[in-house]
Coordinates of C-alpha atoms and ligand atoms in Angstrom, one line a residue:
M275 CA -41.5 106.1 59.8
T276 CA -39.6 109.2 60.5
L277 CA -37.4 109.8 57.4
Q278 CA -38.2 111.5 54.1
P279 CA -37.8 109.4 50.9
A280 CA -34.8 111.4 49.8
V281 CA -33.0 110.6 53.1
I282 CA -33.9 106.9 52.8
R283 CA -32.3 106.9 49.3
Q284 CA -29.2 108.8 50.5
L285 CA -28.6 106.4 53.5
A286 CA -29.1 103.3 51.2
E287 CA -26.5 104.7 48.8
H288 CA -24.2 105.5 51.6
L289 CA -24.3 101.9 53.1
E290 CA -24.3 100.2 49.7
S291 CA -21.2 102.2 48.7
A292 CA -19.5 101.3 52.0
E293 CA -20.2 97.6 51.2
R294 CA -18.8 97.9 47.6
N295 CA -15.7 99.8 48.7
A296 CA -15.2 97.7 51.8
R297 CA -15.1 100.9 53.9
A298 CA -16.3 101.1 57.5
V299 CA -18.7 103.9 58.4
T300 CA -20.2 105.1 61.6
K301 CA -23.7 103.7 62.5
I302 CA -26.4 105.8 60.8
T303 CA -28.4 106.3 64.0
D304 CA -25.6 108.7 65.2
A305 CA -26.8 111.2 62.6
H306 CA -30.5 110.0 62.7
P307 CA -31.3 109.0 66.3
G308 CA -35.0 108.8 65.6
L309 CA -34.6 106.2 62.8
D310 CA -37.2 103.5 63.5
W311 CA -37.7 99.9 62.3
D312 CA -39.9 101.0 59.4
D313 CA -37.2 103.4 58.3
A314 CA -34.6 100.7 58.6
Y315 CA -36.4 98.2 56.4
A316 CA -37.2 101.0 53.9
I317 CA -33.4 101.6 53.6
Q318 CA -32.9 97.9 53.2
D319 CA -35.6 97.8 50.5
M320 CA -33.9 100.7 48.8
I321 CA -30.5 98.8 48.8
R322 CA -32.4 96.0 47.1
R323 CA -33.7 98.4 44.5
I324 CA -30.2 99.8 43.9
K325 CA -28.7 96.4 43.5
L326 CA -31.4 95.3 41.1
E327 CA -30.9 98.5 39.1
R328 CA -27.2 97.5 38.9
G329 CA -28.3 94.1 37.4
H330 CA -27.9 91.9 40.5
K331 CA -30.5 89.3 41.5
V332 CA -31.9 88.3 44.8
A333 CA -30.4 84.9 45.6
G334 CA -32.1 84.2 48.9
Y335 CA -33.3 85.5 52.3
K336 CA -31.7 85.4 55.7
A337 CA -32.7 85.5 59.3
G338 CA -30.1 86.9 61.7
L339 CA -29.6 87.1 65.4
T340 CA -31.8 84.0 65.9
S341 CA -29.6 82.1 68.4
R342 CA -29.0 82.9 72.1
A343 CA -25.2 82.7 71.3
K344 CA -25.5 85.4 68.7
M345 CA -28.0 87.6 70.7
K346 CA -25.6 87.4 73.7
Q347 CA -22.6 88.2 71.5
M348 CA -24.3 91.3 70.1
G349 CA -26.2 92.3 73.2
V350 CA -29.6 92.2 71.5
E351 CA -32.9 90.3 71.9
T352 CA -34.7 90.5 68.5
P353 CA -34.1 88.6 65.3
V354 CA -33.6 90.6 62.1
F355 CA -34.1 89.8 58.4
G356 CA -32.1 90.5 55.2
L357 CA -31.4 89.6 51.6
L358 CA -28.7 87.6 49.8
F359 CA -27.7 88.6 46.4
D360 CA -26.2 86.6 43.5
Y361 CA -22.6 87.9 43.9
M362 CA -22.6 86.8 47.5
S363 CA -22.7 83.1 46.7
V364 CA -19.4 81.3 46.9
G365 CA -19.0 77.6 46.0
D366 CA -18.2 75.0 48.6
G367 CA -14.5 74.8 49.1
G368 CA -14.0 78.2 47.4
E369 CA -11.8 81.1 48.1
I370 CA -13.0 84.5 49.5
K371 CA -10.9 87.6 49.0
A372 CA -10.5 89.2 52.5
A373 CA -9.4 92.5 50.9
G374 CA -12.8 92.9 49.4
L375 CA -14.4 92.8 52.9
I376 CA -14.0 95.0 56.0
H377 CA -13.9 92.6 59.1
P378 CA -15.6 89.3 58.1
K379 CA -17.0 86.8 60.5
V380 CA -18.4 83.3 59.8
E381 CA -21.4 81.6 61.3
A382 CA -22.8 78.1 60.7
E383 CA -26.4 77.9 59.6
I384 CA -29.0 75.5 58.3
A385 CA -30.6 76.6 55.1
F386 CA -34.0 75.7 53.7
V387 CA -35.1 75.5 50.1
L388 CA -38.8 75.9 49.6
K389 CA -41.0 73.9 47.2
R390 CA -44.0 76.1 47.9
P391 CA -44.4 79.8 48.8
L392 CA -44.7 80.6 52.4
R393 CA -46.9 83.6 53.3
G394 CA -47.7 84.8 56.8
P395 CA -49.2 85.7 59.1
G396 CA -49.5 82.5 61.2
C397 CA -46.6 80.5 59.7
H398 CA -45.1 78.1 62.2
V399 CA -42.6 75.2 62.3
G400 CA -45.1 72.9 60.8
S401 CA -46.0 75.1 57.9
V402 CA -42.3 75.7 57.2
L403 CA -41.5 71.9 57.2
A404 CA -44.5 71.3 54.9
A405 CA -43.3 73.9 52.4
T406 CA -39.6 72.8 52.5
D407 CA -38.2 70.9 49.5
F408 CA -34.8 70.2 51.3
V409 CA -32.3 71.5 53.7
V410 CA -28.6 72.1 53.2
S411 CA -25.7 73.1 55.4
A412 CA -24.4 76.6 55.0
V413 CA -22.0 79.2 56.3
E414 CA -22.8 82.9 56.2
I415 CA -19.9 85.4 56.0
I416 CA -21.2 88.6 57.7
D417 CA -19.4 91.9 57.3
S418 CA -21.0 94.8 59.1
R419 CA -20.3 98.0 57.3
Y420 CA -20.1 99.7 60.8
E421 CA -16.8 100.4 62.5
N422 CA -15.9 97.6 65.0
F423 CA -19.3 95.8 64.4
R424 CA -20.7 98.5 66.7
F425 CA -24.4 99.2 65.9
D426 CA -28.0 99.1 67.1
L427 CA -30.7 97.0 65.6
P428 CA -32.2 99.7 63.2
S429 CA -28.7 100.5 61.9
V430 CA -28.0 96.8 61.2
V431 CA -31.3 96.2 59.5
A432 CA -30.6 99.2 57.3
D433 CA -27.2 97.6 56.5
N434 CA -29.0 94.5 55.1
T435 CA -28.1 92.7 58.3
S436 CA -24.4 92.6 57.5
A437 CA -25.0 90.2 54.6
S438 CA -21.8 89.7 52.6
R439 CA -21.1 86.2 51.3
F440 CA -22.5 82.7 51.8
V441 CA -21.5 79.1 51.0
A442 CA -24.0 76.3 50.7
G443 CA -23.1 72.7 51.2
G444 CA -23.8 69.9 48.6
V445 CA -25.8 67.4 50.7
A446 CA -29.5 68.1 50.2
R447 CA -31.8 66.2 52.7
E448 CA -35.5 66.1 53.0
V449 CA -36.7 67.3 56.4
M450 CA -38.9 64.3 57.0
G451 CA -36.9 61.9 59.2
L452 CA -34.4 64.6 60.2
D453 CA -34.5 66.1 63.7
L454 CA -33.2 69.6 63.0
R455 CA -33.2 70.4 66.7
T456 CA -30.6 67.8 67.7
L457 CA -28.5 68.1 64.5
G458 CA -24.9 68.8 65.7
I459 CA -22.6 71.4 64.2
V460 CA -18.8 71.7 64.7
M461 CA -16.9 74.6 63.3
E462 CA -13.1 74.4 62.8
K463 CA -10.8 77.3 62.0
N464 CA -7.4 76.3 60.8
G465 CA -8.0 72.8 62.1
E466 CA -9.0 73.9 65.7
I467 CA -12.6 73.6 66.9
V468 CA -13.8 77.1 67.6
A469 CA -17.6 76.7 67.9
L470 CA -20.2 73.9 68.6
A471 CA -23.9 74.0 68.5
A472 CA -27.1 72.0 67.8
G473 CA -29.9 73.1 65.6
A474 CA -32.1 73.9 68.5
A475 CA -29.8 76.9 69.3
V476 CA -31.8 78.7 66.6
L477 CA -35.1 79.7 68.3
G478 CA -35.6 76.1 69.5
H479 CA -35.9 74.9 65.9
P480 CA -34.3 76.4 62.8
A481 CA -37.7 76.3 61.0
A482 CA -39.0 78.7 63.6
A483 CA -36.7 81.4 62.2
V484 CA -38.0 80.8 58.7
A485 CA -41.6 81.1 60.0
M486 CA -40.7 84.3 61.7
L487 CA -39.2 85.6 58.5
A488 CA -42.3 84.7 56.5
N489 CA -44.5 86.4 59.1
A490 CA -42.3 89.5 59.1
L491 CA -42.4 89.7 55.3
A492 CA -46.2 89.3 55.3
A493 CA -46.4 92.5 57.5
R494 CA -44.8 94.2 54.5
G495 CA -47.0 92.5 51.9
E496 CA -44.4 90.0 50.8
E497 CA -43.9 86.3 50.9
L498 CA -41.1 83.7 50.6
P499 CA -41.5 82.4 47.0
A500 CA -41.4 78.7 45.9
G501 CA -37.7 77.9 45.3
A502 CA -36.5 80.4 47.9
F503 CA -33.1 79.7 49.6
V504 CA -33.5 80.8 53.2
M505 CA -30.7 80.9 55.8
S506 CA -32.1 80.4 59.3
G507 CA -29.4 82.3 61.3
G508 CA -26.1 81.4 63.0
A509 CA -26.4 78.5 65.4
T510 CA -23.0 79.5 66.8
E511 CA -21.6 82.8 67.7
A512 CA -19.8 84.5 64.8
V513 CA -16.1 83.8 64.5
A514 CA -13.7 86.5 63.1
V515 CA -11.6 85.5 60.0
A516 CA -8.8 87.0 58.0
A517 CA -6.7 86.2 55.0
G518 CA -4.9 82.9 55.5
D519 CA -7.7 81.3 57.5
S520 CA -9.5 78.1 56.5
I521 CA -13.0 77.3 57.8
H522 CA -14.5 73.8 57.8
V523 CA -17.9 73.2 59.3
R524 CA -19.3 69.6 59.8
F525 CA -23.1 69.2 60.1
Q526 CA -24.5 66.0 61.3
D527 CA -26.5 64.4 58.4
L528 CA -25.8 67.3 56.1
G529 CA -22.1 66.9 55.2
S530 CA -19.7 69.8 55.6
V531 CA -19.0 73.2 54.2
S532 CA -15.5 74.8 53.8
M533 CA -13.9 77.9 52.5
R534 CA -10.5 79.7 52.5
F535 CA -9.9 83.4 53.0
V536 CA -7.1 84.7 50.8
Ligands
0L1_294 O1 -26.7 87.0 60.3 C1 -26.6 87.5 61.4 O2 -26.9 86.9 62.4 C2 -26.0 88.9 61.5 C3 -27.1 89.9 61.7 C4 -26.4 91.2 61.9 C5 -25.6 91.4 63.2 C6 -24.2 91.1 63.0 O3 -23.6 91.7 62.0 O4 -23.6 90.4 63.7
MG295 MG1 -26.3 84.8 59.7

């Protein structure tokens, strides 16, 4: 930890205001080159506090940068974790106002809903599957607050991992009897296929991303509570969208998810 509490608060307000005003800013490590992972998660925690003070609720958790496709796209090697808030949730088939976002991108993800709390350390694919009530298809809309999506990992963690909106599908399936590794995903933008993946693109098994998140939270004295909605990270690379675009993602065994940008 390198930053004083007042600087953590100031950077959290800066990034949260950039999100609310859909205004791109330069990455915060330009002004604070020594900012480390602890500083970054402390800024993210402060953003959570600011949003709770404003009356919002935590609606879920997210793992990001969990697939090779995404890591390669962003030139990084380490997954990151963030929070989803109530106002980010958009109904399946819904409209998303592009003017309220900076430069949105969409990624197809498998989401887990827990029936029991998950507390690390030591969580693994088996413990996640045992604690899962059901899985659903989902699409995350990421919108980095940094100009041109140009950032380093501490900057993106501080920016709540670019969390912006999410859409969950309506087909809930128990994990028993489903092989999430071979589950196929096809993303269409305006009727054209733009990305393909299988569940195993996410760390070999999407539940591995949830285990990693539970273990990372444990290092900060937190757990994933019963009932938590957890997005396991984009199986495909992220696809840029703008007003006028329609996205439709088919998930084998899990139905489809769609949205329109207006
Ligand atoms: O959810 C994600 O994989 C995104 C993590 C942050 C990096 C980005 O904005 O692409
Ligand atoms: Mg994501």
